[in-house]
Amino acid sequence: MADVKRIGILTSGGDCAGLNAVLRAVVFRAIQGYGWEVIGIRQGTEGLLARHLAAEPLEPAQFTGMLLRSGGTVLGTTNKGDPFDYPMPDGTRADRSQEVIEGYRMLGLDALIGIGGDGSLAILRRLAQQGGLNLVGIPKTIDNDLGHTEVSIGYATAVKVATDALDQLQPTAASHSRVMVLEVMGRDAGHIALNAGIAGGADVILIPEIPYRIEHVAAKIEALKAEERNFALVVVAEAVRTDDGEPVTRRQPSGEVTYGGIGYYVGNRIAEATGAETRITVLGHLQRGGMPTPRDRLMASIFGVHAVDLIARGAFDRMVAWSARRVIDVPLAEAIAAYQAVDPEGPLVRTARGLGICLGDE
Ligand code: F6P
Protein backbone atom coordinates (compact mmCIF):
# COMPACT_ATOMS: atom_id res chain seq x y z
CA MET A 1 0.00 0.00 0.00
CA ALA A 2 1.27 3.44 -0.89
CA ASP A 3 1.03 6.12 1.76
CA VAL A 4 -1.49 8.33 -0.02
CA LYS A 5 -3.51 11.17 1.43
CA ARG A 6 -4.05 13.62 -1.34
CA ILE A 7 -4.38 13.04 -5.06
CA GLY A 8 -4.70 15.48 -7.91
CA ILE A 9 -6.73 15.00 -11.04
CA LEU A 10 -6.74 16.88 -14.34
CA THR A 11 -8.34 16.58 -17.75
CA SER A 12 -6.04 17.30 -20.65
CA GLY A 13 -6.24 17.53 -24.45
CA GLY A 14 -9.51 17.90 -26.35
CA ASP A 15 -12.62 17.41 -24.23
CA CYS A 16 -15.15 14.66 -24.86
CA ALA A 17 -18.29 13.24 -23.30
CA GLY A 18 -17.73 11.20 -20.15
CA LEU A 19 -14.96 13.23 -18.50
CA ASN A 20 -17.20 14.40 -15.66
CA ALA A 21 -18.23 10.80 -15.10
CA VAL A 22 -14.54 9.89 -14.65
CA LEU A 23 -14.08 12.72 -12.15
CA ARG A 24 -17.11 11.48 -10.26
CA ALA A 25 -15.81 7.92 -10.08
CA VAL A 26 -12.39 9.06 -8.86
CA VAL A 27 -13.91 11.36 -6.24
CA PHE A 28 -16.31 8.69 -4.94
CA ARG A 29 -13.68 5.97 -4.77
CA ALA A 30 -10.87 8.07 -3.32
CA ILE A 31 -12.89 9.93 -0.73
CA GLN A 32 -15.55 7.41 0.24
CA GLY A 33 -13.41 4.31 -0.30
CA TYR A 34 -10.03 5.45 1.02
CA GLY A 35 -10.68 8.66 2.92
CA TRP A 36 -8.24 10.65 0.75
CA GLU A 37 -8.54 14.22 -0.49
CA VAL A 38 -9.00 14.88 -4.20
CA ILE A 39 -7.74 18.11 -5.72
CA GLY A 40 -9.20 19.09 -9.12
CA ILE A 41 -6.64 20.95 -11.23
CA ARG A 42 -8.06 23.42 -13.74
CA GLN A 43 -7.28 23.56 -17.47
CA GLY A 44 -4.92 20.61 -17.55
CA THR A 45 -1.31 21.44 -16.71
CA GLU A 46 -2.15 25.16 -16.94
CA GLY A 47 -3.61 24.89 -13.44
CA LEU A 48 -0.23 23.77 -12.09
CA LEU A 49 1.61 26.55 -13.92
CA ALA A 50 -0.46 29.38 -12.51
CA ARG A 51 0.72 31.02 -9.25
CA HIS A 52 -2.04 31.10 -7.57
CA LEU A 53 -2.44 27.45 -8.47
CA ALA A 54 -5.74 26.88 -10.21
CA ALA A 55 -6.89 23.91 -8.16
CA GLU A 56 -9.49 23.14 -5.53
CA PRO A 57 -10.78 20.20 -3.51
CA LEU A 58 -13.49 18.12 -5.16
CA GLU A 59 -16.29 16.70 -3.03
CA PRO A 60 -18.75 13.84 -3.63
CA ALA A 61 -21.70 16.22 -3.18
CA GLN A 62 -20.67 18.06 -6.36
CA PHE A 63 -21.18 14.88 -8.36
CA THR A 64 -24.53 13.60 -7.20
CA GLY A 65 -26.57 15.49 -9.82
CA MET A 66 -26.14 16.25 -13.48
CA LEU A 67 -22.41 15.75 -13.86
CA LEU A 68 -22.60 12.03 -14.55
CA ARG A 69 -24.82 12.92 -17.49
CA SER A 70 -23.17 16.03 -18.88
CA GLY A 71 -20.57 16.54 -21.60
CA GLY A 72 -17.42 18.64 -21.26
CA THR A 73 -15.25 18.75 -18.16
CA VAL A 74 -15.97 20.86 -15.10
CA LEU A 75 -12.22 21.21 -14.63
CA GLY A 76 -11.69 22.69 -18.08
CA THR A 77 -8.92 21.44 -20.35
CA THR A 78 -6.46 22.55 -22.97
CA ASN A 79 -4.92 20.96 -26.04
CA LYS A 80 -2.25 23.66 -26.29
CA GLY A 81 0.45 24.86 -23.95
CA ASP A 82 2.86 21.92 -23.87
CA PRO A 83 4.91 22.91 -20.78
CA PHE A 84 8.09 21.64 -22.49
CA ASP A 85 7.50 24.00 -25.42
CA TYR A 86 5.28 26.67 -23.96
CA PRO A 87 4.12 29.59 -26.13
CA MET A 88 5.10 32.77 -24.26
CA PRO A 89 3.22 36.08 -24.67
CA ASP A 90 6.20 37.62 -26.54
CA GLY A 91 6.03 34.91 -29.23
CA THR A 92 9.02 32.90 -27.94
CA ARG A 93 8.77 29.38 -26.58
CA ALA A 94 10.02 28.20 -23.22
CA ASP A 95 10.46 25.01 -21.22
CA ARG A 96 8.20 25.52 -18.19
CA SER A 97 8.08 21.88 -17.13
CA GLN A 98 9.85 22.56 -13.84
CA GLU A 99 7.13 25.04 -12.83
CA VAL A 100 4.45 22.40 -13.40
CA ILE A 101 6.37 19.95 -11.26
CA GLU A 102 6.71 22.62 -8.57
CA GLY A 103 2.93 23.14 -8.78
CA TYR A 104 2.38 19.46 -8.00
CA ARG A 105 4.69 19.76 -4.99
CA MET A 106 3.09 22.99 -3.78
CA LEU A 107 -0.28 21.23 -3.73
CA GLY A 108 1.23 18.50 -1.58
CA LEU A 109 0.04 15.77 -3.92
CA ASP A 110 0.95 12.15 -3.35
CA ALA A 111 -0.24 11.12 -6.81
CA LEU A 112 -1.83 12.50 -9.95
CA ILE A 113 -4.47 11.07 -12.26
CA GLY A 114 -4.20 12.43 -15.80
CA ILE A 115 -7.11 11.91 -18.15
CA GLY A 116 -5.85 12.36 -21.68
CA GLY A 117 -5.19 11.09 -25.17
CA ASP A 118 -1.79 10.00 -26.49
CA GLY A 119 -0.41 13.54 -26.80
CA SER A 120 -1.34 14.73 -23.33
CA LEU A 121 -0.49 11.44 -21.64
CA ALA A 122 2.96 11.59 -23.28
CA ILE A 123 3.51 15.10 -21.87
CA LEU A 124 2.27 14.09 -18.41
CA ARG A 125 4.53 11.05 -18.42
CA ARG A 126 7.53 13.17 -19.35
CA LEU A 127 6.72 15.49 -16.44
CA ALA A 128 6.31 12.52 -14.12
CA GLN A 129 9.65 11.06 -15.16
CA GLN A 130 11.43 14.37 -14.77
CA GLY A 131 9.89 15.27 -11.42
CA GLY A 132 9.34 11.86 -9.89
CA LEU A 133 5.55 12.37 -9.88
CA ASN A 134 3.29 9.42 -9.13
CA LEU A 135 1.15 9.33 -12.26
CA VAL A 136 -1.72 7.11 -13.38
CA GLY A 137 -3.32 7.69 -16.80
CA ILE A 138 -6.91 7.26 -17.93
CA PRO A 139 -7.45 7.10 -21.70
CA LYS A 140 -9.90 9.48 -23.30
CA THR A 141 -10.23 10.45 -26.91
CA ILE A 142 -13.09 10.38 -29.37
CA ASP A 143 -10.52 9.18 -31.92
CA ASN A 144 -10.05 5.85 -30.07
CA ASP A 145 -6.51 5.64 -31.40
CA LEU A 146 -4.68 4.81 -28.14
CA GLY A 147 -2.98 1.45 -28.03
CA HIS A 148 -3.54 -1.36 -25.52
CA THR A 149 -7.12 -0.39 -24.76
CA GLU A 150 -10.13 -1.35 -26.79
CA VAL A 151 -11.94 1.82 -25.82
CA SER A 152 -11.19 5.33 -24.68
CA ILE A 153 -13.64 7.62 -22.92
CA GLY A 154 -15.68 9.73 -25.34
CA TYR A 155 -15.45 7.43 -28.31
CA ALA A 156 -18.82 5.70 -27.89
CA THR A 157 -20.60 9.05 -27.63
CA ALA A 158 -18.84 10.38 -30.74
CA VAL A 159 -19.93 7.29 -32.68
CA LYS A 160 -23.48 7.81 -31.44
CA VAL A 161 -23.52 11.45 -32.52
CA ALA A 162 -22.21 10.52 -35.97
CA THR A 163 -24.73 7.67 -36.26
CA ASP A 164 -27.55 9.99 -35.21
CA ALA A 165 -26.42 12.41 -37.92
CA LEU A 166 -26.75 9.67 -40.54
CA ASP A 167 -30.19 8.78 -39.16
CA GLN A 168 -31.21 12.38 -39.65
CA LEU A 169 -29.61 12.77 -43.05
CA GLN A 170 -31.22 9.68 -44.54
CA PRO A 171 -34.83 10.93 -44.72
CA THR A 172 -33.87 14.28 -46.20
CA ALA A 173 -31.51 12.55 -48.65
CA ALA A 174 -34.35 10.28 -49.77
CA SER A 175 -36.88 13.13 -49.94
CA HIS A 176 -34.66 15.15 -52.29
CA SER A 177 -32.88 12.31 -54.13
CA ARG A 178 -29.49 13.49 -52.95
CA VAL A 179 -26.10 12.16 -52.07
CA MET A 180 -25.33 13.25 -48.52
CA VAL A 181 -21.69 13.44 -47.49
CA LEU A 182 -20.99 13.42 -43.76
CA GLU A 183 -17.49 14.39 -42.64
CA VAL A 184 -16.58 13.10 -39.19
CA MET A 185 -13.63 13.60 -36.84
CA GLY A 186 -11.06 11.03 -35.76
CA ARG A 187 -7.76 12.77 -36.40
CA ASP A 188 -5.56 10.28 -38.31
CA ALA A 189 -7.75 7.26 -37.56
CA GLY A 190 -10.98 6.19 -39.24
CA HIS A 191 -12.64 4.52 -36.24
CA ILE A 192 -15.55 6.96 -35.91
CA ALA A 193 -16.22 6.94 -39.66
CA LEU A 194 -16.14 3.16 -39.94
CA ASN A 195 -18.23 2.43 -36.86
CA ALA A 196 -20.83 5.13 -37.42
CA GLY A 197 -20.91 4.37 -41.13
CA ILE A 198 -21.77 0.72 -40.51
CA ALA A 199 -24.26 1.54 -37.74
CA GLY A 200 -25.89 4.32 -39.74
CA GLY A 201 -26.30 2.43 -43.01
CA ALA A 202 -23.73 4.33 -45.10
CA ASP A 203 -23.19 3.28 -48.71
CA VAL A 204 -19.64 4.60 -48.87
CA ILE A 205 -17.11 5.02 -46.04
CA LEU A 206 -13.77 6.64 -46.71
CA ILE A 207 -11.07 6.33 -44.04
CA PRO A 208 -7.42 7.40 -44.08
CA GLU A 209 -6.21 3.82 -43.61
CA ILE A 210 -7.65 2.74 -46.99
CA PRO A 211 -6.64 4.86 -50.00
CA TYR A 212 -9.60 5.47 -52.30
CA ARG A 213 -10.22 6.36 -55.94
CA ILE A 214 -13.15 8.59 -56.74
CA GLU A 215 -14.02 6.35 -59.73
CA HIS A 216 -14.87 3.54 -57.31
CA VAL A 217 -17.05 5.84 -55.23
CA ALA A 218 -18.79 7.14 -58.36
CA ALA A 219 -19.36 3.58 -59.59
CA LYS A 220 -21.06 2.72 -56.28
CA ILE A 221 -23.34 5.76 -56.54
CA GLU A 222 -24.19 4.86 -60.16
CA ALA A 223 -24.90 1.26 -59.14
CA LEU A 224 -27.31 2.46 -56.45
CA LYS A 225 -29.03 4.64 -59.04
CA ALA A 226 -29.31 1.66 -61.39
CA GLU A 227 -31.04 -0.24 -58.56
CA GLU A 228 -33.47 2.69 -58.37
CA ARG A 229 -32.18 3.86 -55.04
CA ASN A 230 -32.65 7.62 -55.08
CA PHE A 231 -30.21 8.58 -52.34
CA ALA A 232 -26.83 7.69 -50.96
CA LEU A 233 -25.01 8.25 -47.68
CA VAL A 234 -21.26 8.81 -47.77
CA VAL A 235 -19.13 9.08 -44.61
CA VAL A 236 -15.69 10.64 -44.89
CA ALA A 237 -13.13 10.71 -42.08
CA GLU A 238 -11.50 14.11 -41.68
CA ALA A 239 -7.96 12.86 -42.45
CA VAL A 240 -8.88 11.38 -45.84
CA ARG A 241 -6.66 12.84 -48.57
CA THR A 242 -7.44 14.56 -51.87
CA ASP A 243 -6.38 12.91 -55.14
CA ASP A 244 -3.00 14.61 -54.75
CA GLY A 245 -2.50 12.86 -51.44
CA GLU A 246 -2.93 16.10 -49.52
CA PRO A 247 -5.03 16.44 -46.36
CA VAL A 248 -7.50 19.32 -46.15
CA THR A 249 -6.43 21.41 -43.18
CA ARG A 250 -6.83 24.85 -41.64
CA ARG A 251 -4.10 26.79 -39.93
CA GLN A 252 -5.45 28.31 -36.73
CA PRO A 253 -4.23 31.73 -35.51
CA SER A 254 -2.18 29.83 -32.88
CA GLY A 255 -0.27 28.19 -35.74
CA GLU A 256 -1.89 24.84 -35.00
CA VAL A 257 -3.07 22.88 -38.03
CA THR A 258 -6.42 21.09 -37.80
CA TYR A 259 -8.25 18.86 -40.24
CA GLY A 260 -11.54 19.92 -41.75
CA GLY A 261 -13.16 20.25 -45.16
CA ILE A 262 -12.34 17.03 -47.03
CA GLY A 263 -16.11 16.37 -47.13
CA TYR A 264 -16.54 19.32 -49.52
CA TYR A 265 -13.79 18.02 -51.76
CA VAL A 266 -15.25 14.50 -51.88
CA GLY A 267 -18.77 15.88 -52.37
CA ASN A 268 -17.67 18.03 -55.31
CA ARG A 269 -15.78 15.16 -56.90
CA ILE A 270 -18.84 12.90 -56.59
CA ALA A 271 -21.06 15.60 -58.13
CA GLU A 272 -18.63 16.07 -61.04
CA ALA A 273 -18.28 12.34 -61.63
CA THR A 274 -21.95 11.35 -61.35
CA GLY A 275 -24.00 14.51 -61.81
CA ALA A 276 -25.73 13.67 -58.52
CA GLU A 277 -27.05 16.46 -56.36
CA THR A 278 -24.74 16.45 -53.38
CA ARG A 279 -24.87 18.11 -49.98
CA ILE A 280 -22.18 18.19 -47.32
CA THR A 281 -22.35 18.13 -43.52
CA VAL A 282 -19.22 18.65 -41.47
CA LEU A 283 -20.17 17.31 -38.06
CA GLY A 284 -17.25 18.85 -36.18
CA HIS A 285 -17.25 19.41 -32.45
CA LEU A 286 -20.80 18.13 -31.95
CA GLN A 287 -19.02 14.78 -31.72
CA ARG A 288 -17.21 15.89 -28.59
CA GLY A 289 -20.27 17.15 -26.75
CA GLY A 290 -23.64 15.83 -25.78
CA MET A 291 -24.68 13.48 -23.03
CA PRO A 292 -22.26 10.60 -22.61
CA THR A 293 -23.77 7.30 -23.71
CA PRO A 294 -24.32 4.57 -21.09
CA ARG A 295 -21.21 2.86 -22.46
CA ASP A 296 -19.05 5.94 -21.92
CA ARG A 297 -20.44 6.46 -18.41
CA LEU A 298 -19.77 2.85 -17.61
CA MET A 299 -16.19 2.92 -18.90
CA ALA A 300 -15.64 6.22 -17.08
CA SER A 301 -16.81 4.63 -13.84
CA ILE A 302 -14.74 1.49 -14.33
CA PHE A 303 -11.59 3.44 -15.28
CA GLY A 304 -12.00 5.98 -12.46
CA VAL A 305 -12.36 3.35 -9.76
CA HIS A 306 -9.49 1.27 -11.13
CA ALA A 307 -7.16 4.27 -11.37
CA VAL A 308 -7.72 5.05 -7.68
CA ASP A 309 -7.17 1.41 -6.75
CA LEU A 310 -3.87 1.47 -8.66
CA ILE A 311 -2.73 4.47 -6.63
CA ALA A 312 -3.69 2.66 -3.43
CA ARG A 313 -1.44 -0.21 -4.50
CA GLY A 314 1.40 2.15 -5.39
CA ALA A 315 1.23 1.05 -9.04
CA PHE A 316 2.29 4.20 -10.90
CA ASP A 317 3.35 5.02 -14.45
CA ARG A 318 0.45 2.90 -15.69
CA MET A 319 -2.65 3.51 -17.77
CA VAL A 320 -5.98 1.85 -17.09
CA ALA A 321 -7.37 0.03 -20.10
CA TRP A 322 -10.20 -2.19 -21.31
CA SER A 323 -9.41 -5.51 -22.89
CA ALA A 324 -11.44 -8.67 -23.47
CA ARG A 325 -14.26 -7.58 -21.13
CA ARG A 326 -11.92 -6.70 -18.32
CA VAL A 327 -10.36 -3.61 -16.83
CA ILE A 328 -6.60 -3.97 -16.87
CA ASP A 329 -3.64 -1.62 -16.58
CA VAL A 330 -0.63 -1.35 -18.81
CA PRO A 331 2.67 0.55 -18.70
CA LEU A 332 1.92 4.10 -19.74
CA ALA A 333 4.91 4.20 -22.08
CA GLU A 334 3.62 1.17 -23.98
CA ALA A 335 0.13 2.59 -24.36
CA ILE A 336 1.44 5.90 -25.69
CA ALA A 337 3.77 4.17 -28.13
CA ALA A 338 1.16 1.80 -29.54
CA TYR A 339 -0.95 3.82 -31.94
CA GLN A 340 -4.16 2.08 -32.94
CA ALA A 341 -5.41 2.89 -36.43
CA VAL A 342 -8.16 0.94 -38.19
CA ASP A 343 -6.84 -2.44 -39.30
CA PRO A 344 -7.58 -2.58 -43.05
CA GLU A 345 -7.84 -6.37 -42.74
CA GLY A 346 -9.75 -6.26 -39.45
CA PRO A 347 -13.25 -7.48 -38.60
CA LEU A 348 -15.00 -4.15 -39.05
CA VAL A 349 -13.55 -3.58 -42.49
CA ARG A 350 -14.58 -7.12 -43.39
CA THR A 351 -18.06 -6.41 -42.04
CA ALA A 352 -18.34 -3.24 -44.11
CA ARG A 353 -17.27 -5.10 -47.24
CA GLY A 354 -19.65 -7.93 -46.38
CA LEU A 355 -22.50 -5.43 -46.28
CA GLY A 356 -21.57 -4.13 -49.72
CA ILE A 357 -20.31 -0.80 -48.38
CA CYS A 358 -17.83 0.83 -50.75
CA LEU A 359 -14.55 1.71 -49.02
CA GLY A 360 -13.26 3.47 -52.11
CA ASP A 361 -10.55 0.97 -53.03
CA GLU A 362 -12.63 -1.24 -55.31
O1 F6P B 1 -8.46 14.48 -30.92
C1 F6P B 1 -9.80 14.84 -30.81
C2 F6P B 1 -10.21 15.76 -31.92
O2 F6P B 1 -11.58 16.07 -31.75
C3 F6P B 1 -9.94 15.25 -33.32
O3 F6P B 1 -10.88 14.28 -33.73
C4 F6P B 1 -9.96 16.53 -34.10
O4 F6P B 1 -9.18 16.41 -35.27
C5 F6P B 1 -9.34 17.52 -33.14
O5 F6P B 1 -9.49 16.98 -31.84
C6 F6P B 1 -9.94 18.89 -33.17
O6 F6P B 1 -9.22 19.69 -32.30
P1 F6P B 1 -9.66 21.16 -31.87
O7 F6P B 1 -10.57 21.00 -30.69
O8 F6P B 1 -8.38 21.81 -31.52
O9 F6P B 1 -10.37 21.78 -33.03
XYZ file of C-alpha atoms and ligand atoms in Angstrom:
378
model
C 0.000 0.000 0.000
C 1.266 3.445 -0.895
C 1.027 6.122 1.764
C -1.491 8.331 -0.017
C -3.511 11.171 1.431
C -4.051 13.623 -1.339
C -4.385 13.037 -5.057
C -4.701 15.483 -7.908
C -6.734 15.005 -11.043
C -6.737 16.876 -14.335
C -8.338 16.580 -17.747
C -6.041 17.299 -20.648
C -6.236 17.534 -24.447
C -9.512 17.902 -26.346
C -12.619 17.410 -24.229
C -15.146 14.664 -24.860
C -18.286 13.241 -23.300
C -17.729 11.200 -20.150
C -14.964 13.230 -18.496
C -17.200 14.401 -15.658
C -18.231 10.799 -15.097
C -14.544 9.893 -14.654
C -14.079 12.718 -12.145
C -17.114 11.479 -10.260
C -15.812 7.920 -10.084
C -12.394 9.061 -8.864
C -13.911 11.359 -6.237
C -16.311 8.687 -4.944
C -13.676 5.967 -4.771
C -10.866 8.068 -3.324
C -12.894 9.931 -0.727
C -15.551 7.410 0.240
C -13.411 4.313 -0.296
C -10.030 5.448 1.019
C -10.680 8.662 2.915
C -8.244 10.652 0.747
C -8.536 14.218 -0.495
C -9.004 14.877 -4.202
C -7.742 18.112 -5.722
C -9.200 19.091 -9.116
C -6.641 20.950 -11.228
C -8.057 23.419 -13.736
C -7.283 23.564 -17.472
C -4.916 20.613 -17.549
C -1.310 21.443 -16.705
C -2.152 25.165 -16.936
C -3.608 24.890 -13.437
C -0.226 23.773 -12.089
C 1.614 26.547 -13.919
C -0.456 29.379 -12.507
C 0.724 31.020 -9.255
C -2.036 31.104 -7.574
C -2.437 27.454 -8.466
C -5.743 26.882 -10.205
C -6.891 23.911 -8.163
C -9.492 23.143 -5.533
C -10.782 20.197 -3.506
C -13.494 18.117 -5.164
C -16.285 16.696 -3.032
C -18.745 13.841 -3.629
C -21.696 16.224 -3.175
C -20.671 18.057 -6.362
C -21.184 14.883 -8.357
C -24.535 13.600 -7.202
C -26.575 15.492 -9.818
C -26.140 16.253 -13.484
C -22.413 15.754 -13.855
C -22.600 12.030 -14.549
C -24.819 12.917 -17.490
C -23.171 16.028 -18.879
C -20.566 16.544 -21.598
C -17.421 18.642 -21.264
C -15.250 18.746 -18.164
C -15.967 20.863 -15.096
C -12.223 21.214 -14.627
C -11.686 22.686 -18.084
C -8.922 21.438 -20.350
C -6.456 22.551 -22.971
C -4.921 20.959 -26.042
C -2.252 23.656 -26.293
C 0.445 24.863 -23.953
C 2.855 21.916 -23.870
C 4.915 22.907 -20.784
C 8.091 21.645 -22.488
C 7.502 24.003 -25.421
C 5.277 26.667 -23.961
C 4.124 29.590 -26.129
C 5.101 32.773 -24.259
C 3.223 36.083 -24.669
C 6.201 37.625 -26.539
C 6.034 34.915 -29.228
C 9.016 32.903 -27.941
C 8.768 29.376 -26.581
C 10.021 28.202 -23.216
C 10.463 25.010 -21.215
C 8.204 25.523 -18.186
C 8.080 21.879 -17.127
C 9.854 22.556 -13.836
C 7.134 25.037 -12.835
C 4.451 22.401 -13.399
C 6.368 19.946 -11.257
C 6.710 22.618 -8.572
C 2.932 23.144 -8.781
C 2.383 19.459 -8.001
C 4.686 19.759 -4.991
C 3.095 22.992 -3.784
C -0.284 21.228 -3.733
C 1.234 18.496 -1.583
C 0.040 15.773 -3.924
C 0.952 12.147 -3.345
C -0.241 11.122 -6.809
C -1.828 12.499 -9.951
C -4.472 11.072 -12.262
C -4.197 12.432 -15.803
C -7.111 11.906 -18.152
C -5.850 12.357 -21.682
C -5.186 11.090 -25.171
C -1.790 9.995 -26.494
C -0.414 13.539 -26.796
C -1.338 14.728 -23.327
C -0.488 11.443 -21.635
C 2.963 11.590 -23.277
C 3.507 15.100 -21.871
C 2.270 14.088 -18.415
C 4.526 11.054 -18.419
C 7.532 13.167 -19.350
C 6.718 15.486 -16.444
C 6.305 12.516 -14.120
C 9.647 11.057 -15.164
C 11.433 14.366 -14.771
C 9.894 15.272 -11.422
C 9.343 11.858 -9.886
C 5.554 12.366 -9.877
C 3.290 9.415 -9.134
C 1.155 9.333 -12.264
C -1.723 7.115 -13.381
C -3.320 7.694 -16.796
C -6.913 7.264 -17.934
C -7.449 7.102 -21.702
C -9.903 9.484 -23.298
C -10.234 10.452 -26.909
C -13.092 10.385 -29.369
C -10.521 9.180 -31.921
C -10.052 5.845 -30.066
C -6.512 5.640 -31.395
C -4.682 4.808 -28.142
C -2.982 1.448 -28.031
C -3.542 -1.359 -25.519
C -7.116 -0.391 -24.757
C -10.128 -1.354 -26.794
C -11.944 1.819 -25.822
C -11.190 5.329 -24.684
C -13.643 7.623 -22.919
C -15.680 9.733 -25.342
C -15.449 7.427 -28.313
C -18.822 5.704 -27.894
C -20.602 9.046 -27.633
C -18.844 10.381 -30.737
C -19.932 7.293 -32.677
C -23.481 7.812 -31.439
C -23.523 11.454 -32.516
C -22.212 10.517 -35.972
C -24.731 7.665 -36.261
C -27.553 9.993 -35.207
C -26.418 12.406 -37.917
C -26.752 9.665 -40.540
C -30.186 8.777 -39.160
C -31.212 12.379 -39.653
C -29.606 12.774 -43.054
C -31.216 9.676 -44.543
C -34.826 10.927 -44.722
C -33.869 14.283 -46.196
C -31.512 12.550 -48.649
C -34.352 10.276 -49.769
C -36.879 13.130 -49.944
C -34.655 15.150 -52.291
C -32.882 12.315 -54.125
C -29.487 13.494 -52.950
C -26.096 12.165 -52.074
C -25.332 13.248 -48.522
C -21.689 13.445 -47.495
C -20.989 13.423 -43.761
C -17.488 14.394 -42.637
C -16.579 13.098 -39.188
C -13.626 13.601 -36.843
C -11.061 11.032 -35.758
C -7.758 12.767 -36.402
C -5.559 10.276 -38.307
C -7.749 7.265 -37.559
C -10.982 6.194 -39.241
C -12.644 4.515 -36.242
C -15.548 6.959 -35.907
C -16.216 6.942 -39.662
C -16.137 3.165 -39.940
C -18.231 2.429 -36.858
C -20.833 5.126 -37.419
C -20.912 4.369 -41.127
C -21.775 0.721 -40.511
C -24.262 1.538 -37.737
C -25.890 4.324 -39.744
C -26.298 2.432 -43.014
C -23.731 4.326 -45.098
C -23.187 3.285 -48.707
C -19.637 4.602 -48.875
C -17.110 5.016 -46.042
C -13.766 6.642 -46.711
C -11.066 6.327 -44.040
C -7.418 7.400 -44.078
C -6.208 3.819 -43.607
C -7.646 2.739 -46.986
C -6.635 4.863 -50.001
C -9.604 5.474 -52.305
C -10.216 6.357 -55.936
C -13.146 8.590 -56.742
C -14.018 6.351 -59.734
C -14.873 3.545 -57.314
C -17.046 5.845 -55.234
C -18.791 7.143 -58.361
C -19.360 3.577 -59.586
C -21.058 2.718 -56.281
C -23.344 5.761 -56.542
C -24.194 4.858 -60.162
C -24.897 1.261 -59.139
C -27.315 2.456 -56.451
C -29.030 4.636 -59.037
C -29.311 1.660 -61.385
C -31.041 -0.245 -58.564
C -33.468 2.686 -58.370
C -32.182 3.856 -55.043
C -32.650 7.619 -55.076
C -30.212 8.583 -52.341
C -26.827 7.686 -50.961
C -25.014 8.253 -47.683
C -21.263 8.815 -47.772
C -19.126 9.082 -44.613
C -15.687 10.645 -44.893
C -13.127 10.708 -42.077
C -11.500 14.110 -41.681
C -7.960 12.862 -42.454
C -8.877 11.378 -45.843
C -6.659 12.842 -48.573
C -7.441 14.557 -51.868
C -6.379 12.914 -55.143
C -2.996 14.613 -54.746
C -2.500 12.857 -51.445
C -2.932 16.100 -49.517
C -5.026 16.438 -46.356
C -7.503 19.315 -46.147
C -6.431 21.409 -43.182
C -6.825 24.848 -41.639
C -4.102 26.791 -39.933
C -5.453 28.307 -36.728
C -4.234 31.735 -35.509
C -2.178 29.826 -32.880
C -0.267 28.188 -35.736
C -1.887 24.841 -35.000
C -3.068 22.883 -38.034
C -6.415 21.088 -37.799
C -8.248 18.855 -40.240
C -11.540 19.918 -41.747
C -13.164 20.253 -45.164
C -12.339 17.032 -47.032
C -16.106 16.367 -47.129
C -16.537 19.321 -49.518
C -13.786 18.016 -51.758
C -15.250 14.504 -51.883
C -18.771 15.877 -52.369
C -17.673 18.031 -55.314
C -15.784 15.156 -56.899
C -18.843 12.899 -56.588
C -21.061 15.599 -58.129
C -18.632 16.075 -61.045
C -18.279 12.342 -61.630
C -21.954 11.351 -61.350
C -24.003 14.509 -61.812
C -25.732 13.668 -58.518
C -27.053 16.463 -56.364
C -24.737 16.447 -53.377
C -24.872 18.107 -49.978
C -22.185 18.187 -47.320
C -22.353 18.126 -43.519
C -19.220 18.652 -41.471
C -20.171 17.313 -38.063
C -17.247 18.847 -36.176
C -17.254 19.408 -32.447
C -20.796 18.131 -31.954
C -19.024 14.776 -31.716
C -17.212 15.886 -28.592
C -20.272 17.151 -26.754
C -23.636 15.827 -25.781
C -24.677 13.480 -23.032
C -22.264 10.597 -22.607
C -23.772 7.302 -23.715
C -24.323 4.572 -21.092
C -21.213 2.859 -22.455
C -19.048 5.937 -21.922
C -20.442 6.460 -18.411
C -19.767 2.845 -17.614
C -16.192 2.923 -18.901
C -15.642 6.223 -17.083
C -16.811 4.633 -13.839
C -14.737 1.494 -14.331
C -11.591 3.435 -15.276
C -11.996 5.982 -12.465
C -12.362 3.347 -9.756
C -9.485 1.267 -11.132
C -7.158 4.273 -11.366
C -7.717 5.054 -7.677
C -7.169 1.408 -6.753
C -3.874 1.470 -8.663
C -2.728 4.467 -6.629
C -3.695 2.657 -3.432
C -1.436 -0.207 -4.503
C 1.399 2.149 -5.386
C 1.233 1.052 -9.038
C 2.291 4.199 -10.902
C 3.355 5.022 -14.453
C 0.454 2.901 -15.689
C -2.647 3.506 -17.768
C -5.979 1.852 -17.094
C -7.371 0.029 -20.098
C -10.200 -2.185 -21.307
C -9.407 -5.514 -22.892
C -11.443 -8.671 -23.469
C -14.265 -7.584 -21.134
C -11.922 -6.703 -18.317
C -10.357 -3.609 -16.830
C -6.603 -3.967 -16.869
C -3.642 -1.617 -16.575
C -0.626 -1.347 -18.814
C 2.674 0.549 -18.700
C 1.918 4.103 -19.740
C 4.914 4.196 -22.081
C 3.617 1.167 -23.984
C 0.128 2.594 -24.363
C 1.439 5.902 -25.689
C 3.775 4.170 -28.134
C 1.160 1.796 -29.538
C -0.953 3.820 -31.937
C -4.157 2.085 -32.936
C -5.407 2.891 -36.426
C -8.155 0.936 -38.188
C -6.843 -2.436 -39.299
C -7.575 -2.581 -43.049
C -7.844 -6.366 -42.742
C -9.755 -6.256 -39.454
C -13.253 -7.481 -38.605
C -15.004 -4.151 -39.052
C -13.547 -3.579 -42.486
C -14.577 -7.119 -43.391
C -18.063 -6.410 -42.040
C -18.338 -3.245 -44.106
C -17.272 -5.097 -47.241
C -19.653 -7.928 -46.381
C -22.498 -5.429 -46.277
C -21.570 -4.132 -49.715
C -20.314 -0.802 -48.382
C -17.829 0.825 -50.754
C -14.553 1.713 -49.020
C -13.262 3.470 -52.112
C -10.553 0.969 -53.030
C -12.626 -1.237 -55.310
O -8.464 14.475 -30.925
C -9.796 14.838 -30.807
C -10.213 15.760 -31.917
O -11.578 16.072 -31.747
C -9.937 15.248 -33.321
O -10.882 14.282 -33.733
C -9.964 16.530 -34.102
O -9.181 16.406 -35.272
C -9.343 17.518 -33.142
O -9.489 16.979 -31.844
C -9.941 18.892 -33.170
O -9.220 19.689 -32.298
P -9.655 21.158 -31.866
O -10.565 21.001 -30.690
O -8.383 21.814 -31.520
O -10.367 21.784 -33.025
